[in-house]
Amino acid sequence: MSLYHLGKKRVLVVEDNTFNMQLLQTLLEKISDLEIVASYDGANALKVLQSPESKIDMILLDIRLPIVTGEDVLREIRKNSDFDDIPVFAISVDQSKEAELKELGISDFIHKPFDIEELENKISLAFNKTV
């Protein structure tokens, strides 16, 4: 499934681990011409989203973030109707929280370690739903 027909999309990646952030950026660049907006903590991610010039099309959200957790970020995102159409993917190794995250409004899950085919398929499906 290719994402090239979708045009330029902006993906906010919220990941506190530098290695995982670099890996995700590399994988996403291989998938398509996505513009990656990197955030290393939840508080910064919320600032990015609230910025008027920051048009984000998708969010990849690490759940285990320090200080402002991924769950807290997700709650804030889902409180704001401006973000209703933005797919939010939880990136995590902890599958025990999936039911709770679904209740909070997570769109889907991308499990660590990352699989490029899973990543591409899920992103493509989400963008095709929002196009």
Short mmCIF file of C-alpha atoms in Angstrom, two decimals:
data_model
loop_
_atom_site.label_atom_id
_atom_site.label_comp_id
_atom_site.label_asym_id
_atom_site.label_seq_id
_atom_site.Cartn_x
_atom_site.Cartn_y
_atom_site.Cartn_z
CA MET A 1 0.00 0.00 0.00
CA SER A 2 1.59 3.28 -1.02
CA LEU A 3 1.20 6.68 0.55
CA TYR A 4 2.68 8.65 -2.33
CA HIS A 5 -0.71 9.61 -3.80
CA LEU A 6 -1.75 11.38 -0.60
CA GLY A 7 0.43 14.46 -0.96
CA LYS A 8 2.52 15.97 1.82
CA LYS A 9 1.27 14.97 5.27
CA ARG A 10 2.58 16.16 8.64
CA VAL A 11 3.08 13.55 11.31
CA LEU A 12 3.76 14.53 14.92
CA VAL A 13 5.96 11.88 16.51
CA VAL A 14 6.01 12.06 20.31
CA GLU A 15 8.80 9.83 21.62
CA ASP A 16 11.20 10.53 24.50
CA ASN A 17 13.76 7.91 23.49
CA THR A 18 16.24 9.41 21.00
CA PHE A 19 17.04 6.07 19.35
CA ASN A 20 13.34 5.24 18.84
CA MET A 21 12.69 8.75 17.50
CA GLN A 22 15.49 8.42 14.94
CA LEU A 23 14.30 4.94 13.98
CA LEU A 24 10.72 6.14 13.48
CA GLN A 25 11.88 9.11 11.42
CA THR A 26 13.96 6.82 9.21
CA LEU A 27 11.11 4.34 8.74
CA LEU A 28 8.57 7.07 8.02
CA GLU A 29 10.86 8.70 5.45
CA LYS A 30 11.16 5.33 3.67
CA ILE A 31 7.39 4.94 3.56
CA SER A 32 6.52 8.25 1.96
CA ASP A 33 7.20 11.94 1.66
CA LEU A 34 5.93 12.64 5.16
CA GLU A 35 6.96 15.74 7.06
CA ILE A 36 7.97 14.65 10.54
CA VAL A 37 7.47 16.99 13.48
CA ALA A 38 9.47 15.60 16.41
CA SER A 39 8.53 16.10 20.04
CA TYR A 40 10.44 14.47 22.87
CA ASP A 41 7.84 15.07 25.60
CA GLY A 42 4.10 15.38 26.11
CA ALA A 43 4.06 19.03 27.15
CA ASN A 44 5.89 20.06 23.98
CA ALA A 45 3.54 17.91 21.87
CA LEU A 46 0.53 19.78 23.26
CA LYS A 47 2.23 23.12 22.49
CA VAL A 48 2.87 22.00 18.92
CA LEU A 49 -0.77 21.00 18.50
CA GLN A 50 -2.05 24.30 19.90
CA SER A 51 0.14 26.37 17.61
CA PRO A 52 -2.03 27.93 14.86
CA GLU A 53 0.57 27.34 12.13
CA SER A 54 1.01 23.69 13.09
CA LYS A 55 -1.29 21.65 10.83
CA ILE A 56 -0.82 18.06 12.01
CA ASP A 57 -2.39 15.20 10.03
CA MET A 58 -1.46 12.28 12.31
CA ILE A 59 0.10 11.65 15.72
CA LEU A 60 2.35 8.77 16.75
CA LEU A 61 2.32 8.93 20.55
CA ASP A 62 4.60 7.05 22.92
CA ILE A 63 2.50 6.11 25.93
CA ARG A 64 5.35 5.94 28.44
CA LEU A 65 6.43 9.57 28.54
CA PRO A 66 7.87 11.33 31.60
CA ILE A 67 5.98 14.14 33.35
CA VAL A 68 3.05 14.54 30.91
CA THR A 69 2.23 10.93 30.01
CA GLY A 70 0.95 9.67 26.69
CA GLU A 71 -2.44 9.05 28.32
CA ASP A 72 -2.55 12.68 29.49
CA VAL A 73 -1.66 13.91 26.00
CA LEU A 74 -4.36 11.70 24.49
CA ARG A 75 -6.97 13.00 26.97
CA GLU A 76 -6.12 16.61 26.05
CA ILE A 77 -6.22 15.83 22.32
CA ARG A 78 -9.63 14.17 22.58
CA LYS A 79 -11.05 17.08 24.64
CA ASN A 80 -10.49 19.43 21.70
CA SER A 81 -12.94 19.01 18.81
CA ASP A 82 -10.40 20.63 16.45
CA PHE A 83 -8.43 17.39 16.68
CA ASP A 84 -11.33 14.94 16.16
CA ASP A 85 -10.19 13.99 12.66
CA ILE A 86 -6.54 13.45 13.58
CA PRO A 87 -5.66 9.76 13.92
CA VAL A 88 -3.60 9.09 17.03
CA PHE A 89 -1.53 5.91 17.20
CA ALA A 90 -0.14 4.61 20.48
CA ILE A 91 3.44 3.43 20.15
CA SER A 92 4.19 1.08 22.99
CA VAL A 93 5.45 -2.31 24.09
CA ASP A 94 2.82 -2.53 26.85
CA GLN A 95 -0.26 -4.21 25.42
CA SER A 96 -1.99 -4.34 28.83
CA LYS A 97 -3.23 -0.74 28.43
CA GLU A 98 -4.92 -1.21 25.06
CA ALA A 99 -8.50 -1.39 26.42
CA GLU A 100 -7.98 1.76 28.50
CA LEU A 101 -6.45 3.60 25.54
CA LYS A 102 -9.34 2.61 23.28
CA GLU A 103 -11.73 4.13 25.82
CA LEU A 104 -9.67 7.32 25.71
CA GLY A 105 -10.00 7.47 21.92
CA ILE A 106 -6.78 6.01 20.54
CA SER A 107 -7.08 5.22 16.82
CA ASP A 108 -4.78 2.20 16.72
CA PHE A 109 -1.56 0.72 18.06
CA ILE A 110 1.93 0.42 16.66
CA HIS A 111 3.93 -2.01 18.73
CA LYS A 112 7.62 -1.87 19.51
CA PRO A 113 9.83 -3.19 18.04
CA PHE A 114 8.66 -1.38 14.91
CA ASP A 115 7.72 -3.31 11.80
CA ILE A 116 7.90 -1.21 8.62
CA GLU A 117 5.07 -3.11 6.91
CA GLU A 118 2.75 -2.72 9.90
CA LEU A 119 3.66 0.96 10.13
CA GLU A 120 3.03 1.57 6.43
CA ASN A 121 -0.26 -0.34 6.37
CA LYS A 122 -1.71 1.35 9.43
CA ILE A 123 -0.66 4.83 8.35
CA SER A 124 -1.96 4.29 4.83
CA LEU A 125 -5.31 3.02 6.10
CA ALA A 126 -5.66 5.96 8.48
CA PHE A 127 -4.81 8.55 5.82
CA ASN A 128 -7.15 6.95 3.31
CA LYS A 129 -9.98 7.23 5.87
CA THR A 130 -9.26 10.94 6.41
CA VAL A 131 -8.67 11.92 2.77
#
